[in-house]
mmCIF file with all atom_site columns, C-alpha atoms in Angstrom:
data_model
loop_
_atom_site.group_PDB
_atom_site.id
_atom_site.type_symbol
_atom_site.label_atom_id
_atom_site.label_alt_id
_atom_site.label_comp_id
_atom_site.label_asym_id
_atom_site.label_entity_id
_atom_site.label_seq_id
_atom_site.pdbx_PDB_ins_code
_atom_site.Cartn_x
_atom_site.Cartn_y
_atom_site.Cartn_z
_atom_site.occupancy
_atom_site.B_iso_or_equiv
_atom_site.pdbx_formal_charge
_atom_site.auth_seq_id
_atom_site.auth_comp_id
_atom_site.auth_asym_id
_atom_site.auth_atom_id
_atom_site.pdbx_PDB_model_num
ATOM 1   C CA . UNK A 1 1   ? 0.000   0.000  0.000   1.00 0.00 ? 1   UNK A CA 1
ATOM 2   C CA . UNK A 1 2   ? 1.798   3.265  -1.163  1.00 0.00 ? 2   UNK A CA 1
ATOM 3   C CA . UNK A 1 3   ? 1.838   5.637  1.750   1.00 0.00 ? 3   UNK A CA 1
ATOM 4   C CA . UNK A 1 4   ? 2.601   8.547  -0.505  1.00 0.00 ? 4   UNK A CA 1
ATOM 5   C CA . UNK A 1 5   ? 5.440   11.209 0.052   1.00 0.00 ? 5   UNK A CA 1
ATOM 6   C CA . UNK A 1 6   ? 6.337   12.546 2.924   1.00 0.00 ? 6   UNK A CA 1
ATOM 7   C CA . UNK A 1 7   ? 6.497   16.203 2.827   1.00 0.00 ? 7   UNK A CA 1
ATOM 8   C CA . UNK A 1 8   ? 9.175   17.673 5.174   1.00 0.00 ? 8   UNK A CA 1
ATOM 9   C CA . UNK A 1 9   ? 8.203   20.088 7.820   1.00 0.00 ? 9   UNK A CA 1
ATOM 10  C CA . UNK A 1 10  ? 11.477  21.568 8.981   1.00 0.00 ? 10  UNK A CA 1
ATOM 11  C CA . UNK A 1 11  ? 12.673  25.159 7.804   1.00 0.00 ? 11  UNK A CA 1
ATOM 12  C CA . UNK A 1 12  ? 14.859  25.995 5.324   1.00 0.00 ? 12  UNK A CA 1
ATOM 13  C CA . UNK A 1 13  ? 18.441  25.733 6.152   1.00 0.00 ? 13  UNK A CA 1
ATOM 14  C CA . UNK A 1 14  ? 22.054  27.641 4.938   1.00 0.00 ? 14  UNK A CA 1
ATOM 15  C CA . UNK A 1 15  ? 21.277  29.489 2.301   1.00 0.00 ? 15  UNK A CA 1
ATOM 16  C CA . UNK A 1 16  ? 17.956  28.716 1.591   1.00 0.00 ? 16  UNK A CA 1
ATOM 17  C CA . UNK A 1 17  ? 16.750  30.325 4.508   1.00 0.00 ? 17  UNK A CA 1
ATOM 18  C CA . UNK A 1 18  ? 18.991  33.477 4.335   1.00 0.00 ? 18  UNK A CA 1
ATOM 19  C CA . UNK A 1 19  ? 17.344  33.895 0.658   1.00 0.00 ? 19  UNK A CA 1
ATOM 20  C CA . UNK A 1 20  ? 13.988  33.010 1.851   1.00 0.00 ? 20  UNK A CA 1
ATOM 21  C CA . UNK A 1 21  ? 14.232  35.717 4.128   1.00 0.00 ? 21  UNK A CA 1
ATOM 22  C CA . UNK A 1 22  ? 16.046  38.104 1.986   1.00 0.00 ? 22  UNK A CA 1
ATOM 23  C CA . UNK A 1 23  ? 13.608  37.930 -0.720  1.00 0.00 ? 23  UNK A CA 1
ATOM 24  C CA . UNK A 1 24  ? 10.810  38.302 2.074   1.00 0.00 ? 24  UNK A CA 1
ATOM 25  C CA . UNK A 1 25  ? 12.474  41.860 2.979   1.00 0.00 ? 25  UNK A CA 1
ATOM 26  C CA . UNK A 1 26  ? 12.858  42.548 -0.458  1.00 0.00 ? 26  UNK A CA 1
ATOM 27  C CA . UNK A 1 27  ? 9.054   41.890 -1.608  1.00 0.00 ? 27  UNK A CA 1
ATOM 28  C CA . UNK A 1 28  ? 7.509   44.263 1.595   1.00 0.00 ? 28  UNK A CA 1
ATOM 29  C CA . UNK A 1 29  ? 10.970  46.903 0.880   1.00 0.00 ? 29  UNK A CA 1
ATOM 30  C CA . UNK A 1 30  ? 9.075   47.271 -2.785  1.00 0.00 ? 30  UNK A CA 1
ATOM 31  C CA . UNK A 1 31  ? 5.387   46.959 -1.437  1.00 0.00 ? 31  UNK A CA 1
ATOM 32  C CA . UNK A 1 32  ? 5.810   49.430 1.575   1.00 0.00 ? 32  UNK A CA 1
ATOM 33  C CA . UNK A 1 33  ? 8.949   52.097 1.057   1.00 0.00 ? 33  UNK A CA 1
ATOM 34  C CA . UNK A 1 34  ? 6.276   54.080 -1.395  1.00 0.00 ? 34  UNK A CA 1
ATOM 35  C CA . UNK A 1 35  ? 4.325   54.419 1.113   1.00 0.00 ? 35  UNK A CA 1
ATOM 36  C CA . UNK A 1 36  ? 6.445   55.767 3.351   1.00 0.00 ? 36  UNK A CA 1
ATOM 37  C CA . UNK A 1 37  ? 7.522   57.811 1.107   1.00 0.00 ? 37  UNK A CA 1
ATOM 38  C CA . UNK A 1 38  ? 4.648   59.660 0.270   1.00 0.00 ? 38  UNK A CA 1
ATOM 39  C CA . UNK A 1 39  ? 3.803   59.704 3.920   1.00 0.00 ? 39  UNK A CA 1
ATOM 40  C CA . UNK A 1 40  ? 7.185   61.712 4.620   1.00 0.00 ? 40  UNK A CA 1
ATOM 41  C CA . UNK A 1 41  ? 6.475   63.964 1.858   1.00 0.00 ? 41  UNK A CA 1
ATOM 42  C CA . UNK A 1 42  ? 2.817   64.680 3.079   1.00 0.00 ? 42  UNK A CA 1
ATOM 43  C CA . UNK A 1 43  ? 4.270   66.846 5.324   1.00 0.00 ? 43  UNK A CA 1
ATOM 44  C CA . UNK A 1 44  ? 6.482   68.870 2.953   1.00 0.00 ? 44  UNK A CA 1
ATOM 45  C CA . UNK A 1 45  ? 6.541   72.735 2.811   1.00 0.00 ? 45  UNK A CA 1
ATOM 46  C CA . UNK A 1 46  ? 6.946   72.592 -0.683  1.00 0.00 ? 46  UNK A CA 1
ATOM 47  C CA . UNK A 1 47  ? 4.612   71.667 -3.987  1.00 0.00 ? 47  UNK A CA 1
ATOM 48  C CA . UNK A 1 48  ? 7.024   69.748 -5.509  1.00 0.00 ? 48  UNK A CA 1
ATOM 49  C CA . UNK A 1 49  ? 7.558   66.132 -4.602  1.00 0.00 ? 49  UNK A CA 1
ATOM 50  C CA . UNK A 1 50  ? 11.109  66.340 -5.100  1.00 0.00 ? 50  UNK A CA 1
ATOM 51  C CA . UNK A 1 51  ? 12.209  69.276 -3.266  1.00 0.00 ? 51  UNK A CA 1
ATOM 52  C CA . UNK A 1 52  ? 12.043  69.667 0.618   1.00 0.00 ? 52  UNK A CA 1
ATOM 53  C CA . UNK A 1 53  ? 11.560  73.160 2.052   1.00 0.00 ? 53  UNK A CA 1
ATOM 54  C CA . UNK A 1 54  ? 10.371  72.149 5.392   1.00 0.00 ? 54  UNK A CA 1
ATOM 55  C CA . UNK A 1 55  ? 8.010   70.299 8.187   1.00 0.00 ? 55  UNK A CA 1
ATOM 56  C CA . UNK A 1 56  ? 4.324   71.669 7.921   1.00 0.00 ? 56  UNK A CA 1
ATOM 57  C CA . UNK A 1 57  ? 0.768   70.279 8.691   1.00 0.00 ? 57  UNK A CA 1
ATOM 58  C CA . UNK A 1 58  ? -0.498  72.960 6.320   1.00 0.00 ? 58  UNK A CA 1
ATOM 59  C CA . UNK A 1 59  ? -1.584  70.533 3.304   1.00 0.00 ? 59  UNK A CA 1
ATOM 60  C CA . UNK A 1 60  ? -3.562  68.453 6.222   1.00 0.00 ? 60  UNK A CA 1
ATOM 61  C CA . UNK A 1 61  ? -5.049  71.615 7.672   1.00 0.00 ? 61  UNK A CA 1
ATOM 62  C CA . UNK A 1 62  ? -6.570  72.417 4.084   1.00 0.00 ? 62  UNK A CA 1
ATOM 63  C CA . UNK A 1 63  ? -7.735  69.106 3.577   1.00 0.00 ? 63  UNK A CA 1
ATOM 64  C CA . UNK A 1 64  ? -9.517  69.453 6.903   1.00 0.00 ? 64  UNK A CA 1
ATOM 65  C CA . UNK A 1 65  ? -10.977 72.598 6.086   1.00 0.00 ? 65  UNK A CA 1
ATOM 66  C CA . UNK A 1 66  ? -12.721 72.286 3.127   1.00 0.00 ? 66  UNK A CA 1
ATOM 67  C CA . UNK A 1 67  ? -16.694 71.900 3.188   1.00 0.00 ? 67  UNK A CA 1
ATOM 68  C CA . UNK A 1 68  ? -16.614 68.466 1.020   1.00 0.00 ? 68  UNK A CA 1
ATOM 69  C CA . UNK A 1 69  ? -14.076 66.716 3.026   1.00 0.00 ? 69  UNK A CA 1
ATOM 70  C CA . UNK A 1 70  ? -15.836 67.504 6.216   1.00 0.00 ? 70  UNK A CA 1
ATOM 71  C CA . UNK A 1 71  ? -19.464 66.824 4.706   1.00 0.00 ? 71  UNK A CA 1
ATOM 72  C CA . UNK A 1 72  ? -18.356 63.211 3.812   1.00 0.00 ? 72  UNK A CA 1
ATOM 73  C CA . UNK A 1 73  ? -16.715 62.204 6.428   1.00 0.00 ? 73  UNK A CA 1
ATOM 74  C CA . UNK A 1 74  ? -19.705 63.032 8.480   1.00 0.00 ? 74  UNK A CA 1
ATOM 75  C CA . UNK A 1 75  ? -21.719 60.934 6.136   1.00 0.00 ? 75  UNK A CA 1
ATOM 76  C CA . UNK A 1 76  ? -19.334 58.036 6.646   1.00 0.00 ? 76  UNK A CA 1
ATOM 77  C CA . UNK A 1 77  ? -19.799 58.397 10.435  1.00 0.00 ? 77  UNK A CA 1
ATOM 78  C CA . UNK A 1 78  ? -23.438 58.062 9.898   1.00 0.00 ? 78  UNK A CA 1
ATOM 79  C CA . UNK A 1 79  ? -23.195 55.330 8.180   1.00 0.00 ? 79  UNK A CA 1
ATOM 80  C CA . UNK A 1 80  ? -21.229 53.346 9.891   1.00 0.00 ? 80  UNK A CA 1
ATOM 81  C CA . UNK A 1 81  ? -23.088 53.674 13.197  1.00 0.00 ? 81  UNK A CA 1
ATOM 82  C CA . UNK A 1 82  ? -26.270 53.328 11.678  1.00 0.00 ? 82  UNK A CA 1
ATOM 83  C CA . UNK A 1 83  ? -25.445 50.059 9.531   1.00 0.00 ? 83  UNK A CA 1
ATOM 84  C CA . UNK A 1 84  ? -23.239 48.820 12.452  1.00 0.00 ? 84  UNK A CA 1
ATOM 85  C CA . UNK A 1 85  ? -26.458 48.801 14.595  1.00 0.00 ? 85  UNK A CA 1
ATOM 86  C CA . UNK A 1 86  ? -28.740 47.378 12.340  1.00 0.00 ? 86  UNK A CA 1
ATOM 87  C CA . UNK A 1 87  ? -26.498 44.854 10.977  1.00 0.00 ? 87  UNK A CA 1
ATOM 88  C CA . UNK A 1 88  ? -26.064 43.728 15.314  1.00 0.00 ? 88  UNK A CA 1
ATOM 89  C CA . UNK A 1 89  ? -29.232 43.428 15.545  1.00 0.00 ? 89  UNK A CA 1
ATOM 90  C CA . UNK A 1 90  ? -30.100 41.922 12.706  1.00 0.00 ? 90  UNK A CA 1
ATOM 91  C CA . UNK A 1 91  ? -27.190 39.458 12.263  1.00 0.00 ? 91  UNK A CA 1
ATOM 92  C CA . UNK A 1 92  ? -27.460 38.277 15.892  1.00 0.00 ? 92  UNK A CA 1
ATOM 93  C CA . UNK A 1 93  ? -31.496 37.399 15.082  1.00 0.00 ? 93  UNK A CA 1
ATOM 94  C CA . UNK A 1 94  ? -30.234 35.353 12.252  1.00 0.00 ? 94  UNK A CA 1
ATOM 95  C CA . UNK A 1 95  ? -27.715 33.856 13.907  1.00 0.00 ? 95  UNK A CA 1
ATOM 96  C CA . UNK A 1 96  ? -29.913 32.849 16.511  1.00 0.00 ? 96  UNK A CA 1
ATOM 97  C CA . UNK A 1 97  ? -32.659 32.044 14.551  1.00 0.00 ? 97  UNK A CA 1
ATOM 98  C CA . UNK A 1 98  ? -30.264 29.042 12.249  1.00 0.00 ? 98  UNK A CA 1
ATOM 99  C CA . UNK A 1 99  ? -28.553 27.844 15.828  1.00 0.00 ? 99  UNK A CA 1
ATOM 100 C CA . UNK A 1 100 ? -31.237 27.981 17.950  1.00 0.00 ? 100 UNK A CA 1
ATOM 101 C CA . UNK A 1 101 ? -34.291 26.945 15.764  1.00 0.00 ? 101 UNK A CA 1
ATOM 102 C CA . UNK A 1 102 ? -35.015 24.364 12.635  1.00 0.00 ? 102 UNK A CA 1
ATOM 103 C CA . UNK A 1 103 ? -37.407 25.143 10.472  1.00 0.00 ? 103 UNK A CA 1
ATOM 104 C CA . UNK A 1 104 ? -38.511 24.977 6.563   1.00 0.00 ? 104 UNK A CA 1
ATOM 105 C CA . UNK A 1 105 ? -36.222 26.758 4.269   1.00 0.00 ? 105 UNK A CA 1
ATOM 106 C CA . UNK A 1 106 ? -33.290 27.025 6.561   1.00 0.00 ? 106 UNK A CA 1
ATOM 107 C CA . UNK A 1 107 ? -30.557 25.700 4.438   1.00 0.00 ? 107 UNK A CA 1
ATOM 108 C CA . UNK A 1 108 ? -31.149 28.165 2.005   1.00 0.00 ? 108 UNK A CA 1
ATOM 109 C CA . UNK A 1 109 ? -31.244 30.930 4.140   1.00 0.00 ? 109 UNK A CA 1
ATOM 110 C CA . UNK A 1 110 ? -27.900 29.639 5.187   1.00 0.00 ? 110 UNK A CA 1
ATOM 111 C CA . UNK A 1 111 ? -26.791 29.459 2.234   1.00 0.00 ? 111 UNK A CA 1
ATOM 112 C CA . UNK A 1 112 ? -27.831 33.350 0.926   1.00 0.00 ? 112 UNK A CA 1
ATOM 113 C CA . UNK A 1 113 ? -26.719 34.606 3.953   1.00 0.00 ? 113 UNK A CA 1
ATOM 114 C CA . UNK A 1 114 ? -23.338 33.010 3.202   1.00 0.00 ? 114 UNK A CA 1
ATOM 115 C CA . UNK A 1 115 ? -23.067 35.382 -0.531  1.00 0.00 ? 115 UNK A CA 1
ATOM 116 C CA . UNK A 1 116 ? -21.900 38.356 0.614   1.00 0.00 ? 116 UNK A CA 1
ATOM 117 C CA . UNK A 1 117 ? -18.794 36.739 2.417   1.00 0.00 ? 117 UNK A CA 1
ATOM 118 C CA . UNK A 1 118 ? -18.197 34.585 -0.624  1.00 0.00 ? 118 UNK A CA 1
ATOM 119 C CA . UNK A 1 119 ? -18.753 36.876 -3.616  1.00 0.00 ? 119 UNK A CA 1
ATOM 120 C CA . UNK A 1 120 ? -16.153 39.536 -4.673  1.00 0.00 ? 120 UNK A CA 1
ATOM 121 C CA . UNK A 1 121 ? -16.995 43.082 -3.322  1.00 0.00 ? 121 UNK A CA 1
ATOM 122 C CA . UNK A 1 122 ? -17.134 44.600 -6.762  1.00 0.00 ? 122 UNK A CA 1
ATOM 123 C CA . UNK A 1 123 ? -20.048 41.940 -7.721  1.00 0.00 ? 123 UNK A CA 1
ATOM 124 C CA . UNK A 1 124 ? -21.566 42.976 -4.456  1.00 0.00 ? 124 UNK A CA 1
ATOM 125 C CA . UNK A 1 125 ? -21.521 46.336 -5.511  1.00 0.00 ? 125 UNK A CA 1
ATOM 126 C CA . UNK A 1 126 ? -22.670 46.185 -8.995  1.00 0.00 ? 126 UNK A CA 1
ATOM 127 C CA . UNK A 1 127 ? -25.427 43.878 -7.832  1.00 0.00 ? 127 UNK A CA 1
ATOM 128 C CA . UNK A 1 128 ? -26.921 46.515 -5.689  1.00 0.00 ? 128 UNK A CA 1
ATOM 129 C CA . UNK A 1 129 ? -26.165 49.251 -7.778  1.00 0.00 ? 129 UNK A CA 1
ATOM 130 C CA . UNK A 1 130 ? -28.328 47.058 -10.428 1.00 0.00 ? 130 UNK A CA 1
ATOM 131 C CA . UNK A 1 131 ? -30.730 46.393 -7.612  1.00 0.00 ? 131 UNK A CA 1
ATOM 132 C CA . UNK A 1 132 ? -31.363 50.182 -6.812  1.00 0.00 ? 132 UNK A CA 1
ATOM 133 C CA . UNK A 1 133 ? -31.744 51.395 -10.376 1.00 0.00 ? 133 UNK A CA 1
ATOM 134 C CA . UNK A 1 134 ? -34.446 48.464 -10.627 1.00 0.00 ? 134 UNK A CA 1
ATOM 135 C CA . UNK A 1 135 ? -36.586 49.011 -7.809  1.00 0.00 ? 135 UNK A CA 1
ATOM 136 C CA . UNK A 1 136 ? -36.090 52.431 -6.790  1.00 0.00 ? 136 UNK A CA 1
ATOM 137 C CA . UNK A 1 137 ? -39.737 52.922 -7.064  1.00 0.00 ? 137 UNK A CA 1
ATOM 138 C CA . UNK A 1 138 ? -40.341 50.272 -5.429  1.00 0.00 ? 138 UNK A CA 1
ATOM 139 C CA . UNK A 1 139 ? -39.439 51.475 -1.866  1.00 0.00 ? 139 UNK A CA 1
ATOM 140 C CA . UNK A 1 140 ? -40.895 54.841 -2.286  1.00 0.00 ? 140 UNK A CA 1
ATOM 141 C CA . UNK A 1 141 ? -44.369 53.751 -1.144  1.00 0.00 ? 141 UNK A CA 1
ATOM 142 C CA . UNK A 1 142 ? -43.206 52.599 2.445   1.00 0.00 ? 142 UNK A CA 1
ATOM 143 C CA . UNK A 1 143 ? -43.795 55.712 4.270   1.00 0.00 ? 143 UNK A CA 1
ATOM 144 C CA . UNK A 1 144 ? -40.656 57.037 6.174   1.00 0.00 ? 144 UNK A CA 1
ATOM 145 C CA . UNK A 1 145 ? -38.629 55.307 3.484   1.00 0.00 ? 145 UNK A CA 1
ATOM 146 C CA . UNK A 1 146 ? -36.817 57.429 0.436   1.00 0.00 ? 146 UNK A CA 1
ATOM 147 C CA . UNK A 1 147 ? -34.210 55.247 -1.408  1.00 0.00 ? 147 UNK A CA 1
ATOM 148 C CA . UNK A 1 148 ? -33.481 57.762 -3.368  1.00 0.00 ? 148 UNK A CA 1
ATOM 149 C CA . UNK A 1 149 ? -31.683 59.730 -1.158  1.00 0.00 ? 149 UNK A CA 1
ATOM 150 C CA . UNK A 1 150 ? -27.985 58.261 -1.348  1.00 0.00 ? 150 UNK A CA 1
ATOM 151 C CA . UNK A 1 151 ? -27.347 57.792 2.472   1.00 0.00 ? 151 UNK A CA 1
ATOM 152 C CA . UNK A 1 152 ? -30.122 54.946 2.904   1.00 0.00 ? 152 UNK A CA 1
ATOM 153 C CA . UNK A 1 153 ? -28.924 53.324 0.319   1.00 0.00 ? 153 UNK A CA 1
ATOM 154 C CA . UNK A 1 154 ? -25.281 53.054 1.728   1.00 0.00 ? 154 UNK A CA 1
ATOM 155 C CA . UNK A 1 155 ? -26.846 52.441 4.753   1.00 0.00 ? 155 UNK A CA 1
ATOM 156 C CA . UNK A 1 156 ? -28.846 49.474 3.663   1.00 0.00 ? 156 UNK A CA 1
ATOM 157 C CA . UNK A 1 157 ? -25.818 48.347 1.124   1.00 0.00 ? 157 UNK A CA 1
ATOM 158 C CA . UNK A 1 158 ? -23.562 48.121 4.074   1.00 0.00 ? 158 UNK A CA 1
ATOM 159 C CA . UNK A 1 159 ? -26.301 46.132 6.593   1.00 0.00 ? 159 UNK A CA 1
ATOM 160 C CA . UNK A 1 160 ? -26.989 43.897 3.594   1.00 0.00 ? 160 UNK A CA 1
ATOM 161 C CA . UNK A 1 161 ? -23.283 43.059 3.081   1.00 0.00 ? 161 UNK A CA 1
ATOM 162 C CA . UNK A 1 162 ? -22.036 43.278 7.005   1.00 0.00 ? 162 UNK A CA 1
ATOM 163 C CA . UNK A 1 163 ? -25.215 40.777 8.140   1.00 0.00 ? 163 UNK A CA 1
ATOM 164 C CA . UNK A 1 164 ? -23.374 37.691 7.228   1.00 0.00 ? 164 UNK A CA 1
ATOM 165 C CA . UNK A 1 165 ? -19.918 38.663 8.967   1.00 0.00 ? 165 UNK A CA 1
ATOM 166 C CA . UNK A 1 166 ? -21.779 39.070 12.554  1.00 0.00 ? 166 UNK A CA 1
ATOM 167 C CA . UNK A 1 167 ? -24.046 36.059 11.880  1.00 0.00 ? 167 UNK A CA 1
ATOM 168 C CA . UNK A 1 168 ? -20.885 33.817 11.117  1.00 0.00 ? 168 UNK A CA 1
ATOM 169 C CA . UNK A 1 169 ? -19.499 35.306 14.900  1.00 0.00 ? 169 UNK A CA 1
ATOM 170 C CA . UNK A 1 170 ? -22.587 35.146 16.744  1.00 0.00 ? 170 UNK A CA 1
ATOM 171 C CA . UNK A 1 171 ? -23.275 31.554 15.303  1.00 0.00 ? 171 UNK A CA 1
ATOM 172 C CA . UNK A 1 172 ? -19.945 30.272 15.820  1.00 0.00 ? 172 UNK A CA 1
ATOM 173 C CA . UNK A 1 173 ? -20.057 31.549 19.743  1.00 0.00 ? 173 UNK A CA 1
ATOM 174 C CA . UNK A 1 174 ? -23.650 30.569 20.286  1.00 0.00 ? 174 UNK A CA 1
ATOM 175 C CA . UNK A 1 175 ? -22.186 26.869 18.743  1.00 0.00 ? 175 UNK A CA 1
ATOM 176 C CA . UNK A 1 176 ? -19.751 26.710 21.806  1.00 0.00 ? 176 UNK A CA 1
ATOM 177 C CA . UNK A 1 177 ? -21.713 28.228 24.167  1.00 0.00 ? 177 UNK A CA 1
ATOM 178 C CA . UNK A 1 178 ? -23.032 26.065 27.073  1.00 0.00 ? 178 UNK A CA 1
ATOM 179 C CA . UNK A 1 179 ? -26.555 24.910 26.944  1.00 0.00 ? 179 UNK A CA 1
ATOM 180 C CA . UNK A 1 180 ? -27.090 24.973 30.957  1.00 0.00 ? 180 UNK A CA 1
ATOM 181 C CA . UNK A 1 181 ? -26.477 28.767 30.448  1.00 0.00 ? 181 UNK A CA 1
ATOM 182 C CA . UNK A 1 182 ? -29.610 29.429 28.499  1.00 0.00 ? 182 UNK A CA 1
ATOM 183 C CA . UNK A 1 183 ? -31.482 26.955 30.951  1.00 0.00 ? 183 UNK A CA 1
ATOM 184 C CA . UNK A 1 184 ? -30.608 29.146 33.821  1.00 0.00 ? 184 UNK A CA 1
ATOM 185 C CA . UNK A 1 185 ? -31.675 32.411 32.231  1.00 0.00 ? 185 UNK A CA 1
ATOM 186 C CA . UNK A 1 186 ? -34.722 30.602 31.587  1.00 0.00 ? 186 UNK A CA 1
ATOM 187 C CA . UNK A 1 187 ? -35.380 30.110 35.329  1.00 0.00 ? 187 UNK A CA 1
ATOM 188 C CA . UNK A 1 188 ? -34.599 33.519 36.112  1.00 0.00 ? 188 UNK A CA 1
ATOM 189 C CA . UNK A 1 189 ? -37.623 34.324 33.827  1.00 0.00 ? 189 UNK A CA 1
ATOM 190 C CA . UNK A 1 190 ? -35.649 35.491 30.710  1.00 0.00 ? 190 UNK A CA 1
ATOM 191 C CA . UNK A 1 191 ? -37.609 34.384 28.006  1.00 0.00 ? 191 UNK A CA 1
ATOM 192 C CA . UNK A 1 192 ? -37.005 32.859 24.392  1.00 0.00 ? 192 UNK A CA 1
#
């Protein structure tokens, strides 16, 4: 009965090791000294890349100050706090709903819930941008609700692709977590 080969496990040794990790410093040298780079030169006096005049936060200062800049980054912060809270909320509810509970259907909701961790984030994003310019008018007869303002739409784009990430964590926890637990918040009256 052929056993197959055996694969070695040790590290490199001599020279293979010293070019192993030569080449390693070389690769992250290439991928990271441009960045560096331009981070030193963010703080240069001077308009020209190549030419230091001086230390200054002043190109930092008018980034901070313009109206745009400061408009969007506001918008971010609303966005992530509001899709961080209703992707909790609703991830953990999935989560428990597929550990907790069996019922019809539940595979495939599994499974769906499972696409936006699986797909590439540029299909994600074409896929809703598809999915908003379809059914814009839609949503528009749910009072309170106006898709076609852009930040509910980020908001629910990032809830519909951050769902899956918490409901893999909650699910995985609630997986190891001890059954007598539950059963004892159960006799201190919490319910299901």
């Amino acid at each position: 009965m052929s056993k197959g080969v055996a694969r070695s496990t040790a590290e490199p040794q001599g020279f293979s090791r010293w070019w192993l990790r030569g080449h390693s410093l070389l690769v992250f040298i290439f991928f990271y000294a441009p960045i560096v780079v331009l981070f030193i030169f963010s703080f240069n006096d001077s308009n020209a890349v190549g030419n230091w005049k001086g230390f200054t936060f002043g190109w930092y200062e008018a980034f901070l100050d313009n109206d745009n800049v400061q408009k969007s980054i506001w918008v971010s912060v609303k966005v992530c706090l509001f899709s961080t809270v209703i992707a909790v909320v609703l991830g953990t509810a999935s989560a428990l709903a597929l550990e907790r509970f069996r019922w019809w259907g539940q595979k495939a909701f599994d499974a769906v819930l499972y696409l936006p961790i699986i797909i590439p984030d540029v299909t994600m994003a074409v896929m809703m941008l598809v999915f908003f310019g379809e059914t814009a008018e839609w949503f528009n007869v749910i009072p309170g609700v106006d898709l076609s303002s852009g930040l509910e739409k980020l908001v629910f784009s990032h809830v519909a692709f951050n769902i899956s990430f918490v409901s893999v964590v909650v699910r995985a926890r609630l997986a190891n977590l001890d059954a007598s637990m539950e059963e004892a918040a159960a006799d201190l009256y919490a319910n299901r």
